[in-house]
Short mmCIF file of C-alpha atoms and ligand atoms in Angstrom, two decimals:
data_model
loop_
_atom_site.label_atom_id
_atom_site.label_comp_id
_atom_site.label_asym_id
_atom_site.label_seq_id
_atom_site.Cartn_x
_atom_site.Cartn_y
_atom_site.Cartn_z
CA UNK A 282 3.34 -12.17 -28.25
CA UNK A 283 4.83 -15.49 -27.68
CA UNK A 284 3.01 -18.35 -28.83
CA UNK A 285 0.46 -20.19 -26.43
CA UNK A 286 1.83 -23.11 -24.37
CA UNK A 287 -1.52 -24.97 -24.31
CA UNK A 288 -0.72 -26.16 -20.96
CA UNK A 289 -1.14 -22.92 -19.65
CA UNK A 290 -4.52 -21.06 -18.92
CA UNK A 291 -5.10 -18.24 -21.42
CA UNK A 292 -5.97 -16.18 -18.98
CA UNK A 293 -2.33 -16.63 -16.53
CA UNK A 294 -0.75 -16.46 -20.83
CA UNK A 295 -2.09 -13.04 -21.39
CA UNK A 296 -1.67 -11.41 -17.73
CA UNK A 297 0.24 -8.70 -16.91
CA UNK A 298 2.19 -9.52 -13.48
CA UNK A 299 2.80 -6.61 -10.79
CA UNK A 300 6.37 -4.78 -11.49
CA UNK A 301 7.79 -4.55 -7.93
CA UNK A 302 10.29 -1.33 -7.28
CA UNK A 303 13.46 -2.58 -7.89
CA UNK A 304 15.44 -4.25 -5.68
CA UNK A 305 18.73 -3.16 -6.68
CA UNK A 306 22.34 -5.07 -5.96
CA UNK A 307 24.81 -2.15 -6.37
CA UNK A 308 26.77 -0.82 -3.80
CA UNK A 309 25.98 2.58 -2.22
CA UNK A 310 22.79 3.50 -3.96
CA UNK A 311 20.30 5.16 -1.93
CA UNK A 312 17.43 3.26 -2.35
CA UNK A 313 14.39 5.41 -2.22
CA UNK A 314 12.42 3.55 -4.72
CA UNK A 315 10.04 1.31 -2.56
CA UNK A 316 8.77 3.14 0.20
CA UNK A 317 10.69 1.36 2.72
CA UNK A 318 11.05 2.40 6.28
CA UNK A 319 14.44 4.27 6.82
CA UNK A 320 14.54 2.73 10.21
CA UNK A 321 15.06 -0.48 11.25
CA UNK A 322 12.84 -2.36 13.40
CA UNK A 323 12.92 -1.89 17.50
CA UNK A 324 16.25 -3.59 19.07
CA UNK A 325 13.10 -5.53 21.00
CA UNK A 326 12.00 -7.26 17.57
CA UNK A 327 15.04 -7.96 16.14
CA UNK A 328 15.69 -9.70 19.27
CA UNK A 329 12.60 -11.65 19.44
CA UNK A 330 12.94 -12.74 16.08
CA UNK A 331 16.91 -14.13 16.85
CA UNK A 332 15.64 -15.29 19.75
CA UNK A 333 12.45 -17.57 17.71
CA UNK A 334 15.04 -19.33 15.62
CA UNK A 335 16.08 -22.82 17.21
CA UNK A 336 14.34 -25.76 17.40
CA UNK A 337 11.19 -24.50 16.49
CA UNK A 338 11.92 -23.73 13.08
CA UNK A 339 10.75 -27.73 12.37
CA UNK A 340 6.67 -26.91 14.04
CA UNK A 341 4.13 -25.20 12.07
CA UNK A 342 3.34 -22.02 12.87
CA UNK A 343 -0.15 -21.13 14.51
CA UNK A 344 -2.63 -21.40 11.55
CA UNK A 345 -4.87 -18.55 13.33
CA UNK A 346 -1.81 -15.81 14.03
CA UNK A 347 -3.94 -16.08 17.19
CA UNK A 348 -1.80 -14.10 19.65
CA UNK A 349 -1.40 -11.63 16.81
CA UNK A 350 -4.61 -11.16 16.59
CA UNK A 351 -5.16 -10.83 20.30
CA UNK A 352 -3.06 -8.05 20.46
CA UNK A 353 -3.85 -6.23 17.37
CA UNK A 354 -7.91 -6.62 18.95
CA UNK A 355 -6.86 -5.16 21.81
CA UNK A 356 -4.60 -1.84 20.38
CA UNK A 357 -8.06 -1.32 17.89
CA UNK A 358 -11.00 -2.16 20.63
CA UNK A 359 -11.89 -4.83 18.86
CA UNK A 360 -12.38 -8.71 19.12
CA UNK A 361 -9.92 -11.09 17.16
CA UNK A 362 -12.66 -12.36 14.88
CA UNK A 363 -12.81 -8.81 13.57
CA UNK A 364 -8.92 -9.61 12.36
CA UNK A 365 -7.56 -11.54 9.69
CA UNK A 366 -3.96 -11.85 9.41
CA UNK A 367 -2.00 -12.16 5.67
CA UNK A 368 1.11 -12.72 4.52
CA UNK A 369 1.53 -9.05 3.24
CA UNK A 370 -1.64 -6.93 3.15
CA UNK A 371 -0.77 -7.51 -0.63
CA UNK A 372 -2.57 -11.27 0.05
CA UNK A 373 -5.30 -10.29 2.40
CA UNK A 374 -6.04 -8.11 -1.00
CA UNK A 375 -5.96 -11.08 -3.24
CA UNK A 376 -7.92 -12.78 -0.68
CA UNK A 377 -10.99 -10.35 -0.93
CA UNK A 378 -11.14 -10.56 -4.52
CA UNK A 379 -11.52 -14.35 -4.10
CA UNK A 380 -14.21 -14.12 -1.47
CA UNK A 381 -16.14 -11.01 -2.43
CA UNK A 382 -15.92 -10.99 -6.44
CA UNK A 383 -17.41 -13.70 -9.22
CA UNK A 384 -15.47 -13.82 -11.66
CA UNK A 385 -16.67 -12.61 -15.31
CA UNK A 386 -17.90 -16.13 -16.72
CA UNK A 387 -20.56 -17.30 -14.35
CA UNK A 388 -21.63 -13.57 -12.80
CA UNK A 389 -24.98 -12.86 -13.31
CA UNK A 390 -24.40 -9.21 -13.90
CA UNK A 391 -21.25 -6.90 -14.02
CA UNK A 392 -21.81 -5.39 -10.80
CA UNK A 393 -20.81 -9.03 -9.02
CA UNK A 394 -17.51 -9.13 -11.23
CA UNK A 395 -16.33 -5.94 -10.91
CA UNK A 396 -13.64 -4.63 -9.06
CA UNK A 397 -13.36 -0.92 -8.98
CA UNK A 398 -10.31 1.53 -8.03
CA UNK A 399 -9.60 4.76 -8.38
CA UNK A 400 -6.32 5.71 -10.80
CA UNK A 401 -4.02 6.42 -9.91
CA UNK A 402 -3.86 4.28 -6.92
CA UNK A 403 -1.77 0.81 -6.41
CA UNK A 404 -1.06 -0.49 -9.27
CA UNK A 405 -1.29 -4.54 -7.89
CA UNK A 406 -5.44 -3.98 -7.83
CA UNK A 407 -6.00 -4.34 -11.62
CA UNK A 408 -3.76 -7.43 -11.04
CA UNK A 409 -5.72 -8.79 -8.67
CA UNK A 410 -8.85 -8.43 -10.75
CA UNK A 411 -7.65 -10.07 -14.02
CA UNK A 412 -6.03 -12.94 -12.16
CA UNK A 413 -9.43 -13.81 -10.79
CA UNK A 414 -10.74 -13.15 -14.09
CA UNK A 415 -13.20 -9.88 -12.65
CA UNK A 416 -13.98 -7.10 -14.43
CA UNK A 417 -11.95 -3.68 -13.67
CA UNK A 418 -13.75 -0.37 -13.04
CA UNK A 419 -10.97 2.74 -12.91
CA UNK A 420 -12.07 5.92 -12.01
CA UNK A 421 -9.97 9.01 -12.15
CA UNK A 422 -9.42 10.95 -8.94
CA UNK A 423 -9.70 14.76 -9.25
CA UNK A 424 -6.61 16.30 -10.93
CA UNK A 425 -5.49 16.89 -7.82
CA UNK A 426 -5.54 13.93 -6.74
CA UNK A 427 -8.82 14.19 -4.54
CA UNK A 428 -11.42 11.85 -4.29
CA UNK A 429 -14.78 13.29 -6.09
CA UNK A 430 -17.57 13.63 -4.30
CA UNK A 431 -20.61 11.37 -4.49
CA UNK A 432 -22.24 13.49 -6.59
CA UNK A 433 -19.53 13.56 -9.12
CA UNK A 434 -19.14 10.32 -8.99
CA UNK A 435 -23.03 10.33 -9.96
CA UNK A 436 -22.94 12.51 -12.65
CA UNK A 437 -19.51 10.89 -13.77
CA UNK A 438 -21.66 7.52 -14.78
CA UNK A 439 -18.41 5.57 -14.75
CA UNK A 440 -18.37 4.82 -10.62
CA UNK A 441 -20.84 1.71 -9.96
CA UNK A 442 -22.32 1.62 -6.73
CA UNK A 443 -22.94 -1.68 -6.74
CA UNK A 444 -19.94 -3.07 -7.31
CA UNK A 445 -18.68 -6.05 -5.61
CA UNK A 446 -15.30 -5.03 -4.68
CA UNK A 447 -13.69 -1.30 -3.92
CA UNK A 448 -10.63 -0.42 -3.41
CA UNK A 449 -9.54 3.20 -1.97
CA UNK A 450 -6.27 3.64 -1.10
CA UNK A 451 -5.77 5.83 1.67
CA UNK A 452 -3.79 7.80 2.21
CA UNK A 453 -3.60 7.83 -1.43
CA UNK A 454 -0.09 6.37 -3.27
CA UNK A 455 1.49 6.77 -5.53
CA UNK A 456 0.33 11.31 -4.99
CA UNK A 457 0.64 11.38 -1.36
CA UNK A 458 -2.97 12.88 -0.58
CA UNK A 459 -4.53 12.21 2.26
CA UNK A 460 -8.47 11.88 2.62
CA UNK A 461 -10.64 13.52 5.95
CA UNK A 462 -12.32 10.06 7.49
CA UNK A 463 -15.57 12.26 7.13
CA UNK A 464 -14.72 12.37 2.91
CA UNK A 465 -14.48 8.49 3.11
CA UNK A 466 -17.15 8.06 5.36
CA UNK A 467 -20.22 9.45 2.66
CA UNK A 468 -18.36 7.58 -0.84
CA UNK A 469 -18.89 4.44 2.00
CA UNK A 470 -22.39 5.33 2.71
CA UNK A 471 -23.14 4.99 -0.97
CA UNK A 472 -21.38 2.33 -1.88
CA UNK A 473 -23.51 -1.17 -1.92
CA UNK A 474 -20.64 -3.67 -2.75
CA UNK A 475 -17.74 -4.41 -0.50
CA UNK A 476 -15.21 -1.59 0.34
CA UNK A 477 -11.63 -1.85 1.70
CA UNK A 478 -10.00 1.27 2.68
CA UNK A 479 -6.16 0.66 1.81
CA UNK A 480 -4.29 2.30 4.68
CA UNK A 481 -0.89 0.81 3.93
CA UNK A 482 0.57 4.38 4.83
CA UNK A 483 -1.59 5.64 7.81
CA UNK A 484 0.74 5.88 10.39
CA UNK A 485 2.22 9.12 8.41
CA UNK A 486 -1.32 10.41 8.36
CA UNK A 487 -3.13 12.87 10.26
CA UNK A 488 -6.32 10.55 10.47
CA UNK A 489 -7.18 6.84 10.42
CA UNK A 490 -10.38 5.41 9.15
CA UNK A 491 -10.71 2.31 11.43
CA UNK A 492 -14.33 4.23 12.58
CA UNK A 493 -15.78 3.34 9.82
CA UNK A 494 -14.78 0.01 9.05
CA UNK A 495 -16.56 -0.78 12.85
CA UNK A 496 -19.51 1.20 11.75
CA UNK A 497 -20.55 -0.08 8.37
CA UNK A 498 -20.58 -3.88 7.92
CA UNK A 499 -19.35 -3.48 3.86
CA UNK A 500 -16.16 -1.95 4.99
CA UNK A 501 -12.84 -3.05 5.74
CA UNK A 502 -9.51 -1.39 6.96
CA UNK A 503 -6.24 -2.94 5.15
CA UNK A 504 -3.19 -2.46 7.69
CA UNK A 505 0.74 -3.38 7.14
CA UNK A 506 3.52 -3.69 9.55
CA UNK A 507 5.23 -3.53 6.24
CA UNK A 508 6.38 0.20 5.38
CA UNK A 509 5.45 1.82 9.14
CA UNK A 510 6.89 -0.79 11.22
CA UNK A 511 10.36 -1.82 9.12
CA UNK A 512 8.87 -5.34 8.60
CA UNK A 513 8.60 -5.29 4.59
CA UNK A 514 10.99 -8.48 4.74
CA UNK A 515 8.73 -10.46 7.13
CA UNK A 516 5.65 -9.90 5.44
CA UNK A 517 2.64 -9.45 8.02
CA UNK A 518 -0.49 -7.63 7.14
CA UNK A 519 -3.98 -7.32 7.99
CA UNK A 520 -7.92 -6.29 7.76
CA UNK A 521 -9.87 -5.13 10.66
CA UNK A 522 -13.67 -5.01 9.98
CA UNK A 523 -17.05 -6.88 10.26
CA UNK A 524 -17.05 -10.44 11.57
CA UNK A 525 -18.62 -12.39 8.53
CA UNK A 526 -16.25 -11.10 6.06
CA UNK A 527 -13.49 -12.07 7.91
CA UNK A 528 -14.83 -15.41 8.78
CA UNK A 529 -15.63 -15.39 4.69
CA UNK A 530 -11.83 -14.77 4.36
CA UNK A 531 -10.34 -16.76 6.78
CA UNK A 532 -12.23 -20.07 4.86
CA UNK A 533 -9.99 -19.68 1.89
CA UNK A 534 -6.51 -18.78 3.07
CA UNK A 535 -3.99 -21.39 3.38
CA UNK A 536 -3.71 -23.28 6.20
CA UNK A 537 -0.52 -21.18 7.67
CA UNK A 538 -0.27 -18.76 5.57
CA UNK A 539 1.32 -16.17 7.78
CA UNK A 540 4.85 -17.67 8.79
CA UNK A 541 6.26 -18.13 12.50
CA UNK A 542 8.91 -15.26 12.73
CA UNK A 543 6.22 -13.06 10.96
CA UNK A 544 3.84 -13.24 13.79
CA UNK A 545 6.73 -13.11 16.11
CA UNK A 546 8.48 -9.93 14.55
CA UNK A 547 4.77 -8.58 14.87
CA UNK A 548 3.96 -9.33 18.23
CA UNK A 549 7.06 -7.76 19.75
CA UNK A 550 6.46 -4.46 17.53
CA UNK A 551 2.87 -4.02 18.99
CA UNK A 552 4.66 -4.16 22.53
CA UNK A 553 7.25 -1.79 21.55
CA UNK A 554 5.29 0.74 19.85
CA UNK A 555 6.60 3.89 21.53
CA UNK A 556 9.51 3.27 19.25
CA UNK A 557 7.96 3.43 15.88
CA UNK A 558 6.24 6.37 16.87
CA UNK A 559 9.05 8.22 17.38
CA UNK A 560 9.94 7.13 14.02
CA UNK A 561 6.57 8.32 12.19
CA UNK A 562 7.94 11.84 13.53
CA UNK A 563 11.07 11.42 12.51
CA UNK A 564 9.83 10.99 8.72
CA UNK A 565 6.94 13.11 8.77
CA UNK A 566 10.14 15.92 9.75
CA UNK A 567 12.58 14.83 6.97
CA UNK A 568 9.51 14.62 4.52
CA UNK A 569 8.96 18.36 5.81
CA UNK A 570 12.44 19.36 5.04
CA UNK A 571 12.63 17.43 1.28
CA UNK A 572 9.37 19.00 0.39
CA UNK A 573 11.25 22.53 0.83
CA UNK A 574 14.83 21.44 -0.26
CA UNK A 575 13.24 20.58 -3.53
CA UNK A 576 10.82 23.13 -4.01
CA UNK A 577 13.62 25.82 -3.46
CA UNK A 578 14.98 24.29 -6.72
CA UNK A 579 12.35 24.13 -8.56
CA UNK A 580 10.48 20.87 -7.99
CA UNK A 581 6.44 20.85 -7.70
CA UNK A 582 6.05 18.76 -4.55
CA UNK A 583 2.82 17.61 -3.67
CA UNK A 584 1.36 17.40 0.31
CA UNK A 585 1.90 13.95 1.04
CA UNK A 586 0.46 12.25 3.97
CA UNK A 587 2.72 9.07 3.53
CA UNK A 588 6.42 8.15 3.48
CA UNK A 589 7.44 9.20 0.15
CA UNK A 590 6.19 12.60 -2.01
CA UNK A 591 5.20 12.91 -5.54
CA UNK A 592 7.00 15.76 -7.20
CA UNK A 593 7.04 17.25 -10.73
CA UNK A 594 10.99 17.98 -11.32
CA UNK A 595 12.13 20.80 -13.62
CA UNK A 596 13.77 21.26 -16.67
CA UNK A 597 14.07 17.17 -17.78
CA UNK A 598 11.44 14.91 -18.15
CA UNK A 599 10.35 13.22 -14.79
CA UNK A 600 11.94 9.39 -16.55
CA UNK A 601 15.02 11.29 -18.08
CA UNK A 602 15.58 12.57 -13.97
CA UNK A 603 15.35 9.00 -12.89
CA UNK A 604 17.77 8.39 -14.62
CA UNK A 605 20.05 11.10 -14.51
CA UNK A 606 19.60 10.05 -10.03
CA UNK A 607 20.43 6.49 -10.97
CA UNK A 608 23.79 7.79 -12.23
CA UNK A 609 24.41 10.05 -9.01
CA UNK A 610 23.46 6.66 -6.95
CA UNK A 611 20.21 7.33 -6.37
CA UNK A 612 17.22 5.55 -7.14
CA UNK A 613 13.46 6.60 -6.88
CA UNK A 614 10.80 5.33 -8.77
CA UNK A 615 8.95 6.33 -11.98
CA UNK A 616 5.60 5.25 -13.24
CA UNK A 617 4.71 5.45 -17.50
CA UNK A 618 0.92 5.92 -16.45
CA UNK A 619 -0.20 8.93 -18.16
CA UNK A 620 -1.86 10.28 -15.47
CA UNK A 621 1.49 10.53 -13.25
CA UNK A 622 4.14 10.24 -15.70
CA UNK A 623 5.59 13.04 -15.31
CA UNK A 624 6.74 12.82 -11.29
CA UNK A 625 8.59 11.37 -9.39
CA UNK A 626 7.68 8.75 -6.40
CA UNK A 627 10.45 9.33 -3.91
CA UNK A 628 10.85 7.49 -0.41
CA UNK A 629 11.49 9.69 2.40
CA UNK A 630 14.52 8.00 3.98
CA UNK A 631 16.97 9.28 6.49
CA UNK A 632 17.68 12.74 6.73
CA UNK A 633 21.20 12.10 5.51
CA UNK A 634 19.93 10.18 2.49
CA UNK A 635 17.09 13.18 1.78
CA UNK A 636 19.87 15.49 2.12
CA UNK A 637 21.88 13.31 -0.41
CA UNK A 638 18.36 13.16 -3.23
CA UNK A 639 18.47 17.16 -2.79
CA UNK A 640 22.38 17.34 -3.35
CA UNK A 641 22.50 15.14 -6.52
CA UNK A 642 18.75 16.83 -7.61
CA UNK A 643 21.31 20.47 -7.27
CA UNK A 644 24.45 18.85 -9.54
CA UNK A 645 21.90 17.50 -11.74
CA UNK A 646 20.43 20.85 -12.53
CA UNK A 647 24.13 22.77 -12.27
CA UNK A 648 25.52 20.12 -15.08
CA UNK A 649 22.47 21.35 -17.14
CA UNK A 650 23.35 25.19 -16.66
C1 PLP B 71 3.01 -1.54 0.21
C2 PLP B 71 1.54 -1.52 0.01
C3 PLP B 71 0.74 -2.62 0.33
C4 PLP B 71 1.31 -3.97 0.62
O1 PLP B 71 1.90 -4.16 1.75
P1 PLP B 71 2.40 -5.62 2.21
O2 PLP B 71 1.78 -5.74 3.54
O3 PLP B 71 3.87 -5.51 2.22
O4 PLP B 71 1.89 -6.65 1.26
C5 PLP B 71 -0.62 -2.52 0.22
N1 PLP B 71 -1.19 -1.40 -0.23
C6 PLP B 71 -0.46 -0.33 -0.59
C7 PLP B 71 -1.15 0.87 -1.10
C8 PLP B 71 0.92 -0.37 -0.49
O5 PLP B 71 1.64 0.67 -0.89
#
């Protein structure tokens, strides 16, 4: 390791950032690496957004995203002070474990510095944790990806109930799985710390667990207009849940920290959302049809509930296929963890750019005969 810059705190020294997917510059590659929307956003909010930029590029933006908020209270029957807005769900995140979690010099037990995940989930919580200098708790899911059940998580003797922050993705990434709100519900019930329910990909779910979050006053739902709503680039997330943690929140964001054409682009999607569902269906088809494609030649696919699938490939190792894509122009995304090492992440995108995966996935395997 490099030597220490004193100036620098030996905590930000050692860290280990997030890797982003890749956000490639070559021509023609299908990108089905980040789990981007296919689709892009309504003609309506790519108007609205054209539309925003003139003079008022020189004002702040509102601090409170408070027509944002309005909305977004009124499509969840809710009031805006059960809404904070982020700049990404990804800072809303980083936000929590600044309001909810000590960090590990000054806690007064482990419980109050711990954030806890599940593995595999996303792979920017154990970030989050050692750049507030928290503790990490990672629990495996089932091997298939399912969440145990309290009393596993019991007998397990890892899982701490009383830890400050949780973090459940949900439906899970980078496998796919979806979780029954009822499932979520009882690991809530028994949970005494803070818990966010990560919902990033719920639109291509068959549930939602916003119930709970206006149930139990510990939970929170994370939303994004990022992968669902074709808004990755404007960067507009949110929680939904009880009214003192997201006053607790909204003390220690910046001051406008979600930008003027993000609340704009957001706005005029929540007015327009007719055409993202048709969308959602759209994917939820092509994911149908590249679940079978690649099955037929000999891929493990798992169910997915999301906009991408997790599948096993045949014959090569999962990094080797990644690869071997690359080289046919297309790009999906591998992860070294152990515990999903040996699949592949892959972004449902058009059907035309599915059909292209399961054509270069065929020469792939026909080069190797
Ligand atoms: C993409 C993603 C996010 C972050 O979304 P942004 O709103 O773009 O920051 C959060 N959680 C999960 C699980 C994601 O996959």
């Amino acid at each position: 390791m490099a030597k220490k810059n004193p100036l620098i705190r030996p905590l930000v020294h050692d860290l280990h950032a997030y890797v982003p997917g890749e956000q490639p510059k070559i021509k023609g590659l299908i990108k089905l690496n980040t789990n981007e929307n296919p689709y892009p956003p309504s003609p309506k909010v790519q108007a609205a957004v054209k539309a925003a930029v003139d003079d008022r590029l020189r004002l702040y933006p509102n601090p409170t995203a408070e027509k944002l908020r309005a909305k977004l209270a009124k499509l969840h029957g809710c009031k805006p002070e059960n809404i904070i807005i982020g700049n990404g769900s990804d800072e809303a995140l980083a936000l929590a474990v600044r309001a909810f979690v000590e960090p590990k010099q000054g806690a007064k037990n482990k419980a109050q510095a711990t954030v806890q995940y599940f593995t595999p989930s996303y792979s920017l919580y154990p970030v989050l944790a050692d750049t507030h200098g928290a503790a990490k708790n990672a629990v495996p899911l089932k091997a298939d990806f399912g969440l145990p059940s309290v009393a596993e998580l019991k007998r397990g003797k890892k899982w701490n109930f009383n830890a400050a922050l949780t973090l459940v993705t949900t439906p899970n990434a980078p496998s796919g799985r979806g979780y029954k709100t009822s499932e979520l519900e009882k690991r809530c019930r028994a949970q005494k710390g803070v818990i966010i329910l990560d919902e990033a990909y719920v639109d291509f779910a068959n549930e939602n667990a916003l119930k709970i979050a206006f149930k139990f006053p510990h939970v929170l739902v994370a939303r994004t207009f990022s992968k669902a709503y074709s808004l990755c680039f404007q960067r507009v997330g949110y929680f939904v849940g009880n009214e003192e943690l997201i006053a607790a929140l909204d003390k220690i964001r910046d001051s406008y920290n979600v930008n003027g054409l993000g609340q704009i682009a957001a706005e005029a999607t929540l007015d327009d959302l007719k055409f993202y569902r048709a969308n959602f269906k759209k994917i939820i088809a092509t994911r149908g049809w590249l679940a079978r494609e690649l099955t037929k030649i000999g891929f493990r696919v798992l169910p997915s509930q999301t906009n991408f699938i997790l599948a096993k490939p045949p014959l090569f190792p999962a990094k080797d296929w990644l690869q071997k894509l690359r080289e046919q122009k297309v790009l999906v995304r591998w992860f070294s963890a152990p515990d999903v090492n040996e699949y592949l992440r892959i972004t449902i995108g058009t059907p035309a750019e599915a059909a292209a995966l399961a054509g270069a996935a065929r020469k792939i395997l026909s080069l190797a005969d």
